[in-house]
CSV table of C-alpha atoms (C1' of nucleotides) in Angstrom, one decimal:
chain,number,residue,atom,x,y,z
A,154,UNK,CA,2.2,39.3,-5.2
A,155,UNK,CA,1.2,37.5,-1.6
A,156,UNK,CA,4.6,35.3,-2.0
A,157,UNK,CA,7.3,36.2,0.3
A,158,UNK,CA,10.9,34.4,0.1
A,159,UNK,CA,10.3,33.5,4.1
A,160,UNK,CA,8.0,31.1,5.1
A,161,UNK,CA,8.6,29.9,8.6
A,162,UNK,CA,5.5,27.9,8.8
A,163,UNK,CA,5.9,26.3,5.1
A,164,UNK,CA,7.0,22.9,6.8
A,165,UNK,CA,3.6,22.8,8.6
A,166,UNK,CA,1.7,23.5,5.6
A,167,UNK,CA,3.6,21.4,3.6
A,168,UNK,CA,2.2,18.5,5.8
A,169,UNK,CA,-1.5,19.7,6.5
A,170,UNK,CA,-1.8,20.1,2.6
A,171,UNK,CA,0.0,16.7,2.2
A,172,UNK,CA,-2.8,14.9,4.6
A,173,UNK,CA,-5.4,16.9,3.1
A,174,UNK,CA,-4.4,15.3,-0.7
A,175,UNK,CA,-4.0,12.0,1.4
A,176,UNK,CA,-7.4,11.8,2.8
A,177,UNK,CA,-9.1,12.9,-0.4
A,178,UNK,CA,-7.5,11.3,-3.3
A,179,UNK,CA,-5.9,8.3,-1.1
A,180,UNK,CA,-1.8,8.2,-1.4
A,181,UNK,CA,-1.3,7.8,-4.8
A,182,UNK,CA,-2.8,11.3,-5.5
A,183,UNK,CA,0.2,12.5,-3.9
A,184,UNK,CA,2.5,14.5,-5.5
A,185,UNK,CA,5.5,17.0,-4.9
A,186,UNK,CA,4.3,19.3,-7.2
A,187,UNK,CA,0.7,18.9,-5.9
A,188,UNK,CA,1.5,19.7,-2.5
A,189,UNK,CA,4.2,22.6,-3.6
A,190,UNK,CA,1.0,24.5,-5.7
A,191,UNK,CA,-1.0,23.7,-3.1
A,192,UNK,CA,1.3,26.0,-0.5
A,193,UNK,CA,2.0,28.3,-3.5
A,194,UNK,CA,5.7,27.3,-3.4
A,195,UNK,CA,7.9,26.5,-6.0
A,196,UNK,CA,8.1,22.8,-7.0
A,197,UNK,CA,11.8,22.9,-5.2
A,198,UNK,CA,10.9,23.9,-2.1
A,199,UNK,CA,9.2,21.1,-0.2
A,200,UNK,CA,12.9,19.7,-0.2
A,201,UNK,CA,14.3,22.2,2.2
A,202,UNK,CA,11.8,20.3,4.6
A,203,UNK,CA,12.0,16.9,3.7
A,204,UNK,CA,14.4,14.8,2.0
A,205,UNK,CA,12.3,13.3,-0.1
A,206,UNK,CA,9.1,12.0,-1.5
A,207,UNK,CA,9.1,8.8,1.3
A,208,UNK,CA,10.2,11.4,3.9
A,209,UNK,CA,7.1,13.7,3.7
A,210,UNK,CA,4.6,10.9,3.8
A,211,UNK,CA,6.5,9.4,6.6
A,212,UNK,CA,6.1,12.5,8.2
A,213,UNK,CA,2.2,12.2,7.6
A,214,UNK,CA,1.8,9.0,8.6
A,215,UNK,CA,4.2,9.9,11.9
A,216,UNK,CA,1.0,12.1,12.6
A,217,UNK,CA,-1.3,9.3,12.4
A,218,UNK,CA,0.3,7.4,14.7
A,219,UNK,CA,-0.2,10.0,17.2
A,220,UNK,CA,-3.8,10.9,16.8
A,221,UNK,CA,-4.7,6.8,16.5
A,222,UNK,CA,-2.6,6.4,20.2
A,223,UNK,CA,-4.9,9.7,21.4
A,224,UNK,CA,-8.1,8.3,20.4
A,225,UNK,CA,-7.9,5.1,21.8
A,226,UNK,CA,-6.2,6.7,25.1
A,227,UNK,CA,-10.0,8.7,25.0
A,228,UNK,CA,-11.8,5.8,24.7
A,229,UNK,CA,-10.1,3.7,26.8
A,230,UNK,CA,-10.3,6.6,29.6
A,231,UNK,CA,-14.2,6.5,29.1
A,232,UNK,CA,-14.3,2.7,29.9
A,233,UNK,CA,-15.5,0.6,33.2
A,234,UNK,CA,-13.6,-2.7,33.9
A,235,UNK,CA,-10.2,-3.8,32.4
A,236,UNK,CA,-11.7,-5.6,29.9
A,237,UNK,CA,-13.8,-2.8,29.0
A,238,UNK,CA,-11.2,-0.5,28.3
A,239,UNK,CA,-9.0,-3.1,26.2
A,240,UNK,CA,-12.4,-3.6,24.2
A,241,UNK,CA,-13.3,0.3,23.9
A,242,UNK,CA,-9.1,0.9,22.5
A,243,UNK,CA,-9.8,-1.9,20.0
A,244,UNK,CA,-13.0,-0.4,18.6
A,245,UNK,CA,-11.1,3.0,19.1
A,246,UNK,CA,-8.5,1.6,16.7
A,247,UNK,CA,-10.8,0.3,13.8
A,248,UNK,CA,-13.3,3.3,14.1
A,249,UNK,CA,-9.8,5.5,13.5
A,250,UNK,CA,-9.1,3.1,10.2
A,251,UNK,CA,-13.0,3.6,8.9
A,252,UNK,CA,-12.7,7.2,9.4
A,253,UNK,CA,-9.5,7.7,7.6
A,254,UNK,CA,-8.6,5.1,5.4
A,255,UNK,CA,-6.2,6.5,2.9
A,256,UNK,CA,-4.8,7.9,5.8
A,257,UNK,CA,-4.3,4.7,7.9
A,258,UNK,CA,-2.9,2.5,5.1
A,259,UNK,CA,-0.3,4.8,4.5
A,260,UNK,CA,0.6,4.3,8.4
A,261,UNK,CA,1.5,0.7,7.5
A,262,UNK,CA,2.7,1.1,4.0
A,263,UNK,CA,5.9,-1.3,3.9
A,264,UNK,CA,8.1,0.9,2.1
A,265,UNK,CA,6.7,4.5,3.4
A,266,UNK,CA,7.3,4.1,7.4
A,267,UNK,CA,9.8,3.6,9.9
A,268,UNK,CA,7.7,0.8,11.8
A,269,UNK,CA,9.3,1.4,15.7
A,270,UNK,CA,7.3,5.1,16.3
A,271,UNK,CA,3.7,2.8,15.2
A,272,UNK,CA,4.5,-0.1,17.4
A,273,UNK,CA,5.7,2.4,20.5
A,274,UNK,CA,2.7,4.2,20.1
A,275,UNK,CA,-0.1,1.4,19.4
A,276,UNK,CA,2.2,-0.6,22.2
A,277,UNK,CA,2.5,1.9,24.6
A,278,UNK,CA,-1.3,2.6,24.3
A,279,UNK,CA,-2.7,-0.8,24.9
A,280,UNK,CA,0.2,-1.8,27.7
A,281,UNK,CA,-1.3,0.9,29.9
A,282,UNK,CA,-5.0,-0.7,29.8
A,283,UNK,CA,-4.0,-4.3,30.6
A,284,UNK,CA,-3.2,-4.8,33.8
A,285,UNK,CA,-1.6,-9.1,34.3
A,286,UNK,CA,-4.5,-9.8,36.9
A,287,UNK,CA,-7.0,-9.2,34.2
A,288,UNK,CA,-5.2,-12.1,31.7
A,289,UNK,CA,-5.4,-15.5,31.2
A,290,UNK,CA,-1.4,-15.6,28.6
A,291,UNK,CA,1.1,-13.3,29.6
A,292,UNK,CA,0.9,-9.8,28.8
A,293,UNK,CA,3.3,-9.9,25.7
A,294,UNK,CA,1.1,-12.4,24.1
A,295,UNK,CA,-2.4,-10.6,24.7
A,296,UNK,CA,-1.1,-7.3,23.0
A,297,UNK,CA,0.3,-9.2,20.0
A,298,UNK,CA,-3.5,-11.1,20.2
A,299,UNK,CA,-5.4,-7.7,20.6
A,300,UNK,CA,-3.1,-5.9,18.1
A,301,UNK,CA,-3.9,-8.3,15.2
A,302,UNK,CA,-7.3,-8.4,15.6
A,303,UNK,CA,-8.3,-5.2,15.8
A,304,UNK,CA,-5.7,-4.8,12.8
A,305,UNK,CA,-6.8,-7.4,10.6
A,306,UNK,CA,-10.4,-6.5,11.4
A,307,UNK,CA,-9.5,-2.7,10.6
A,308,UNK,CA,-7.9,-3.4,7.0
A,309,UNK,CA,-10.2,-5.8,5.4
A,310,UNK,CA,-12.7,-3.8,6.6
A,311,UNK,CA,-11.2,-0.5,4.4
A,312,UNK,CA,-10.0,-2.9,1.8
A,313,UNK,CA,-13.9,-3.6,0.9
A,314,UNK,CA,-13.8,-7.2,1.6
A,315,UNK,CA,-17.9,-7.7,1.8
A,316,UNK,CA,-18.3,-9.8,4.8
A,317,UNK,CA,-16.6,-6.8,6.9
A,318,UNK,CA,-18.5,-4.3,5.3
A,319,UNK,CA,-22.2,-5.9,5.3
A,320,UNK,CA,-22.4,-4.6,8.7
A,321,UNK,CA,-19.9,-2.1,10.6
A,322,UNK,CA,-21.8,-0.8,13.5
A,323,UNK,CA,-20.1,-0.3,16.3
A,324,UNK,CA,-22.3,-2.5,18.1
A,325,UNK,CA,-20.8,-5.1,15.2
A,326,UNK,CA,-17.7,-4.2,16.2
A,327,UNK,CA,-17.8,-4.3,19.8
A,328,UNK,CA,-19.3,-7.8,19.4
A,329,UNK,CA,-16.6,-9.3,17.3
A,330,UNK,CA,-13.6,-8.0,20.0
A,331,UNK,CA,-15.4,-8.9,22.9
A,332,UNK,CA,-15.9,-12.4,21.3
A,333,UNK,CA,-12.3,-13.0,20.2
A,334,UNK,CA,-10.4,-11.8,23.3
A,335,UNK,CA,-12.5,-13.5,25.6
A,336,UNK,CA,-9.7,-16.2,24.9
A,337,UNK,CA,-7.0,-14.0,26.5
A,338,UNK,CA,-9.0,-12.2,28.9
A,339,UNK,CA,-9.3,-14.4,32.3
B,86,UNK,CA,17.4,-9.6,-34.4
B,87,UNK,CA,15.4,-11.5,-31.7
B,88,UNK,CA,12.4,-9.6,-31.8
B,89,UNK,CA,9.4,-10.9,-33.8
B,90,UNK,CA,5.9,-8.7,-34.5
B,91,UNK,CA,4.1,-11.7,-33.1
B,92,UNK,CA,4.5,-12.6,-29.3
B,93,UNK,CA,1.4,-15.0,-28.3
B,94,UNK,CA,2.8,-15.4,-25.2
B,95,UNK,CA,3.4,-11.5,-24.4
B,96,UNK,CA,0.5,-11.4,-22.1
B,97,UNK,CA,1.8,-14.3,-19.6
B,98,UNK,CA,5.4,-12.9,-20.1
B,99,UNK,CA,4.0,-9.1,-18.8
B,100,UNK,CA,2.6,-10.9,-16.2
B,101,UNK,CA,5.6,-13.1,-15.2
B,102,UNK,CA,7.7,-10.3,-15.2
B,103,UNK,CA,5.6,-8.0,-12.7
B,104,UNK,CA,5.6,-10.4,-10.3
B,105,UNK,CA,8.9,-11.0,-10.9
B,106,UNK,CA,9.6,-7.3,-10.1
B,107,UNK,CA,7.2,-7.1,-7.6
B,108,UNK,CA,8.7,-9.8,-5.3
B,109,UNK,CA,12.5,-8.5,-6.0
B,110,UNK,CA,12.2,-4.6,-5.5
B,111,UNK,CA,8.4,-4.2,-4.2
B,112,UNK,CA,5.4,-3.0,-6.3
B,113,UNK,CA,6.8,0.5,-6.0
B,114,UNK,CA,9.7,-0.7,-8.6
B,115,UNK,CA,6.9,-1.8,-11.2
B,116,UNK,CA,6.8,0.1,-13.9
B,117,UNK,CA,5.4,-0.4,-17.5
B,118,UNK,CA,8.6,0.7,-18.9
B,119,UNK,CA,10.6,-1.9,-16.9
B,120,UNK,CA,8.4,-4.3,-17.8
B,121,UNK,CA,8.1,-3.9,-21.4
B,122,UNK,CA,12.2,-4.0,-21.1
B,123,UNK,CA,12.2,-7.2,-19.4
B,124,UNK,CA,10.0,-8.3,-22.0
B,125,UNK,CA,12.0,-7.1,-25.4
B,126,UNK,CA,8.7,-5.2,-26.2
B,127,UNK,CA,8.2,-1.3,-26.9
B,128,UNK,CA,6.8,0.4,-24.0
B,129,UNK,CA,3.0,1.0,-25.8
B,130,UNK,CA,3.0,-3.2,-26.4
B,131,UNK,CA,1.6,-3.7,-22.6
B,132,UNK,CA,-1.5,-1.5,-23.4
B,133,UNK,CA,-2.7,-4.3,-25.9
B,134,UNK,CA,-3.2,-6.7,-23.3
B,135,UNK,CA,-3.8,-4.3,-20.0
B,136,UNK,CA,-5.5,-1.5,-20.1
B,137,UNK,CA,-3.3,0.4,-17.8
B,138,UNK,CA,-0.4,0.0,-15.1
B,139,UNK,CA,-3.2,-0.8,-12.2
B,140,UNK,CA,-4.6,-3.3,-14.5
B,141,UNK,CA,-1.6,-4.9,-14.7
B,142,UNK,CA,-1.0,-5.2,-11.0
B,143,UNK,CA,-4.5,-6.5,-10.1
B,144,UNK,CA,-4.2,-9.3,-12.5
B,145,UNK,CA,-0.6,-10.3,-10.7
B,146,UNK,CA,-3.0,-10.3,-7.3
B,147,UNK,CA,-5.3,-12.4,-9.3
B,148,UNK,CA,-2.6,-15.3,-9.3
B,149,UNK,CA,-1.9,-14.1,-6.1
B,150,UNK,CA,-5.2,-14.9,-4.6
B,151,UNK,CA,-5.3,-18.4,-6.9
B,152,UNK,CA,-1.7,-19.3,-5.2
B,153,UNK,CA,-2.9,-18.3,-1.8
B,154,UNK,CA,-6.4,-20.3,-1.6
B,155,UNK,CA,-4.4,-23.5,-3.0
B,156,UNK,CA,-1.6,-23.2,-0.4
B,157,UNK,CA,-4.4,-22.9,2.3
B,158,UNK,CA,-6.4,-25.5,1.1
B,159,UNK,CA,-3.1,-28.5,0.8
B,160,UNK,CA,-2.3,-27.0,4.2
B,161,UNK,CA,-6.0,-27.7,5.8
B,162,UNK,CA,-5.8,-31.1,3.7
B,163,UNK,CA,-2.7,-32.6,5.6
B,164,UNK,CA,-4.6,-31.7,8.7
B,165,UNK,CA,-6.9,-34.2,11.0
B,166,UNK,CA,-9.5,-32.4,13.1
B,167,UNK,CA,-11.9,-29.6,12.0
B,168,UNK,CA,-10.1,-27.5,14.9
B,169,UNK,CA,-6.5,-28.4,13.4
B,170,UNK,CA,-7.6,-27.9,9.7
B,171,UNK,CA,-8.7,-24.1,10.3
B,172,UNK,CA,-5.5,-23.8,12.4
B,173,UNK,CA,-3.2,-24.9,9.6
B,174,UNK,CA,-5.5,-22.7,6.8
B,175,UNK,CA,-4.5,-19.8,9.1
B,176,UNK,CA,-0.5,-20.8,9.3
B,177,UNK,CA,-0.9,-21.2,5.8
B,178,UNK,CA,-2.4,-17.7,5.3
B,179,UNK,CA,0.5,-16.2,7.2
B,180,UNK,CA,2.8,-18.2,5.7
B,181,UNK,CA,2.4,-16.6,2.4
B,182,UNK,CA,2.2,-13.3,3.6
B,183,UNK,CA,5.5,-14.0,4.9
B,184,UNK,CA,7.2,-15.8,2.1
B,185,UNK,CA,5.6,-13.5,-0.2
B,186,UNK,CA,5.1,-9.5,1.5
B,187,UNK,CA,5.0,-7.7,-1.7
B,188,UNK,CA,3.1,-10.1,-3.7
B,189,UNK,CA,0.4,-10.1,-0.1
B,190,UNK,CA,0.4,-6.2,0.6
B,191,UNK,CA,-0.4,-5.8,-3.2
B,192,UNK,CA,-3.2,-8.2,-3.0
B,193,UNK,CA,-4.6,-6.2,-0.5
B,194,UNK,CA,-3.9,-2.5,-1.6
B,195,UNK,CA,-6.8,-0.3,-1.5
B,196,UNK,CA,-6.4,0.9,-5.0
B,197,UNK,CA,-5.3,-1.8,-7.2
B,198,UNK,CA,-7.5,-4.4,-6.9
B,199,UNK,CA,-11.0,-5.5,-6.8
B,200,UNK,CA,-11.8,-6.9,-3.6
B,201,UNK,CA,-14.4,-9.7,-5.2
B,202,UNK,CA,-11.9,-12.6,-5.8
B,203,UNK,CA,-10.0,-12.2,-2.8
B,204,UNK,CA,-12.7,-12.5,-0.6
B,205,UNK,CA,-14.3,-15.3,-2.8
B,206,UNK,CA,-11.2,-17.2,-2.8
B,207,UNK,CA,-10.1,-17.1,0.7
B,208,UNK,CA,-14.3,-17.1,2.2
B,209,UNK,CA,-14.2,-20.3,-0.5
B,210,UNK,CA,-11.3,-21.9,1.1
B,211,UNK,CA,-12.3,-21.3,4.9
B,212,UNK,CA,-16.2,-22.5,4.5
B,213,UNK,CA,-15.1,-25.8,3.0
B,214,UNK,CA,-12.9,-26.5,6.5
B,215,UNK,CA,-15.6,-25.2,8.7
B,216,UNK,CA,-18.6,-27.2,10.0
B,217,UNK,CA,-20.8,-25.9,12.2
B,218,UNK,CA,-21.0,-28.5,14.1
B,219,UNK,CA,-17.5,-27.5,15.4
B,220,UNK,CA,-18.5,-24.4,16.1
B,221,UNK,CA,-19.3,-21.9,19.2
B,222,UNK,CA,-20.6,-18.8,16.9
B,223,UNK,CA,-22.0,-18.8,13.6
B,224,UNK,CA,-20.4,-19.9,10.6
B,225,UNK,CA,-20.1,-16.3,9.1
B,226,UNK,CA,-18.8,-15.7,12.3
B,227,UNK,CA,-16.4,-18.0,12.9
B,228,UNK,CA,-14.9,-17.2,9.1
B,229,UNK,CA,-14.9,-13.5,9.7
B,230,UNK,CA,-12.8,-13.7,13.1
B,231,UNK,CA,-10.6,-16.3,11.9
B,232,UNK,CA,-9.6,-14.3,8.7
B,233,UNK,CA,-9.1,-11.0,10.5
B,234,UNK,CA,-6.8,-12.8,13.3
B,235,UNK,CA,-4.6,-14.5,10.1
B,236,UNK,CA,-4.9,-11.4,8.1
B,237,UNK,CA,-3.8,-8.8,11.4
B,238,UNK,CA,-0.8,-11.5,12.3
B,239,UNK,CA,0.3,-11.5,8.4
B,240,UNK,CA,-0.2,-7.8,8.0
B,241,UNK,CA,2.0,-6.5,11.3
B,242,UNK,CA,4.5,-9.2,10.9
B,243,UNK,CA,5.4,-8.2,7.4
B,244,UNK,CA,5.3,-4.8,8.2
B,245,UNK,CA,7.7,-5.1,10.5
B,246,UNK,CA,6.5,-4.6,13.8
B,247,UNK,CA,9.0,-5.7,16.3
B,248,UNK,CA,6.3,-7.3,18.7
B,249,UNK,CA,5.8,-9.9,15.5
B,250,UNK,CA,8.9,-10.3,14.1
B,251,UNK,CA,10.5,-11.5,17.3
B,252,UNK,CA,9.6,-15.2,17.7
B,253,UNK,CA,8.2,-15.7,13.8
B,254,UNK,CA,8.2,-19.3,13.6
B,255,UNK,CA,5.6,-21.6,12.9
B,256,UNK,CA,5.1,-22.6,16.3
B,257,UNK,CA,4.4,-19.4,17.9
B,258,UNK,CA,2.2,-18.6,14.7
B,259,UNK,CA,0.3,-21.5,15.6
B,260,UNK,CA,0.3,-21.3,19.2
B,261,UNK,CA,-1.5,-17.5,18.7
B,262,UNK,CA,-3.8,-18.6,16.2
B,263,UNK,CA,-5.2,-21.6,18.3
B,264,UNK,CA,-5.5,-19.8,21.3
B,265,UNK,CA,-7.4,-17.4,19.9
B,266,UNK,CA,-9.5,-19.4,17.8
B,267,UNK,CA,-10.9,-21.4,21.0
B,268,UNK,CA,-13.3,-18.5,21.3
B,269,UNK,CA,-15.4,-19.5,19.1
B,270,UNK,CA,-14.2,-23.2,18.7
B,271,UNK,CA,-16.7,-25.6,20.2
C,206,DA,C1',-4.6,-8.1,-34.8
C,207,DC,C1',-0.3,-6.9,-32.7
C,208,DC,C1',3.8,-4.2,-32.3
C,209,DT,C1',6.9,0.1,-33.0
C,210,DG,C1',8.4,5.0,-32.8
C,211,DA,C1',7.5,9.3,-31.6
C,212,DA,C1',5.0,12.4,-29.0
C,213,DC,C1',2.7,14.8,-24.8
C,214,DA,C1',2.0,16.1,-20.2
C,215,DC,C1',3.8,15.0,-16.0
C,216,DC,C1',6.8,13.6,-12.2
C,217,DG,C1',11.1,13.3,-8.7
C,218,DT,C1',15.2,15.3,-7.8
C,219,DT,C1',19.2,18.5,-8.4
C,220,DC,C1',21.6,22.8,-8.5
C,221,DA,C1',23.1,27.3,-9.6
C,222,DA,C1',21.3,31.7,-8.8
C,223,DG,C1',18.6,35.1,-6.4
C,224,DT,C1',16.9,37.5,-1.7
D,164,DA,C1',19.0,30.1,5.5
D,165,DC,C1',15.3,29.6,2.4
D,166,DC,C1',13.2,29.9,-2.1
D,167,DT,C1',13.0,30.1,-7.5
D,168,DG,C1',13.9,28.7,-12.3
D,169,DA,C1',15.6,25.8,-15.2
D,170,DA,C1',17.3,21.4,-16.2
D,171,DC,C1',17.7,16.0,-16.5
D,172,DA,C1',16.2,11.5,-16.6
D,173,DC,C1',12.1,9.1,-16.3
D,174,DC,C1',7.2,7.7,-16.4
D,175,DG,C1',2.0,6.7,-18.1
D,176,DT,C1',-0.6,6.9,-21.9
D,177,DT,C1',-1.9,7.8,-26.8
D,178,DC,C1',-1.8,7.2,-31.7
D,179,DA,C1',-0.4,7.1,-36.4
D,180,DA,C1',2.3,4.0,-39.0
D,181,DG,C1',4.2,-0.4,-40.0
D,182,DT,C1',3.9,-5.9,-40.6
DNA sequence: ACCTGAACACCGTTCAAGT
DNA sequence: ACCTGAACACCGTTCAAGT
C-alpha cells in the first residue's frame, strides 16, 4: 500500500502528530499507539526515535520552549521604552499559555521536562530586554520577579480559576504587569 | 484471613493511600490497582466509593486545598500588620508547594480537578487578611496579584527552575514577595 | 449495600524477524 | 539502519455473582 519500510521524516511527524493530540485532547490523550496510527507506523516504531513515552513529550514541550522565547523576542522587538518591552514579553508569555494550554502545561510538567532548556530560554529572553539602568533590585532579582508573575498569572489563568478568567483582555493583562513590576522597575 | 466484606472505613483508607502515593512517587505512580493493593481490597472495590481514577485524585486535592487555606491562615494569624499578614499567607502558600510538589501540582492540574474550591478556599483565606484600607488598588486587585506572585514563585521553584531553587529559603521568599507586593500596598 | 473474580479493550515496552 | 508482528505485564472499567 502507501507504507514504505523508510521513513526519513517519521521523527518529524512523530512530533507534529504528537503536538497536534497535545493541543486537542490536552496531554493525557496521548498515546504511543495514538501517535504511531496517526503516522501510519507500527506501534514499535516511534521507539527508534525516542526512548520512551517521557522522551517524546519532552521533545514537544522542547518545541514550546522555543516558540514561547520567539514570541516574546517579537513582542518585545515591537516595544518603546525598557519598561515597555519587559511589559510587552510578559503579556507575550501569558497570551502564549491562553493560546495553547495543554501545550504550555506540559512545558512545566515536573516529571515530563528537563527544566535547564525552559529556564535558558525564558532567561535568556527576558535578560536581553532589561537593561540595570532601567531597575530599582538587581537584575537577578527582577527576572525571578517578572518570571513568577507572568507565570503565576499564566497558569491560574488556564487552570480556570474565575477571578483570572472574568476578564483576560489584554488590556487586563497589560494592566496587571505594568502594576506589579512597577515595584522593580526604577 | 484479614480481609472482611465490610470496610466502613475503605473510602478514607483510598484516600489515605493516594496521597500517600502521590507524595512518595508523584501522581504519575497512582494507580487504582496500587491503591486497591495498599488497601487489601480487589481492584473493582474503589469504583464504590469513586467513580473513576480522576475522581479519586480530585478528592486528594480537595484535602489538599482544606490543608493549604488552614496553613495560610495560622501563618497570617501569628502575623502583626495587615502588610506582614498577606506576606506570611504568601510564604505560607509557597511553603506548601514546597513541602508538598506533588500533592500542589495535582491541585492545580488542568484535568483532575475542579477549579471551584481551590479558588474559594485560597480567595477565602486572602480576603479575610486584606482590608482596603491597606490598600493602593482594589481589593480584587490586590488578591489577584498577590496570588499569581505566590502561585508563579511556588510553581517555578518546584519545578525546578535553577533561577528559584538557588537561594530557597524563607528569607529570600519573603524578601521577593514584599517587594513586590508594595505595588499595590498602601 | 459492599466486595470479589473474571473479563474486555487498551497501553508501554521489548525483541526476534523481516527489508 | 529502520520497521513489523507478536508477545508480556499492566492498567481502567464493568458486571455478574457472592455475603
Amino acid at each position: 500500500m502507501s507504507s514504505s519500510y523508510h521513513r526519513p521524516e517519521l521523527r518529524a511527524d512523530l512530533l507534529a502528530a504528537t503536538r497536534a493530540l497535545v493541543e486537542a485532547e490536552g496531554t493525557h490523550a496521548v498515546t504511543i499507539a495514538r501517535v504511531a496510527r496517526a503516522c501510519d507506523v507500527s506501534v514499535a516504531a516511534p521507539y527508534r526515535h525516542f526512548a520512551n513515552k517521557a522522551a517524546l513529550l519532552g521533545a514537544v514541550a522542547a518545541d514550546g520552549y522555543a516558540a514561547l522565547g520567539s514570541e516574546m523576542a517579537a513582542a518585545a522587538g515591537r516595544a518603546g521604552s525598557p519598561a515597555d518591552r519587559l511589559v510587552a514579553a510578559g503579556v507575550a508569555y501569558v497570551g502564549f499559555a491562553i493560546a495553547h494550554p495543554d501545550l504550555f502545561a506540559l512545558m512545566f510538567d515536573r516529571d515530563l521536562r528537563d527544566p535547564h532548556p525552559a529556564a535558558h530560554a525564558v532567561l535568556e529572553g527576558l535578560a536581553a530586554l532589561i537593561d540595570s539602568q532601567d531597575l530599582a533590585v538587581p537584575p537577578e532579582v527582577a527576572l525571578r520577579d517578572a518570571w513568577a508573575l507572568a507565570h503565576g498569572l499564566a497558569t491560574l489563568r488556564i487552570g480556570g480559576m474565575a477571578t483570572f478568567t472574568r476578564d483576560d483582555s489584554p488590556a487586563r493583562l497589560e494592566r496587571d504587569l505594568r502594576g506589579l513590576l512597577s515595584g522593580i522597575l526604577r
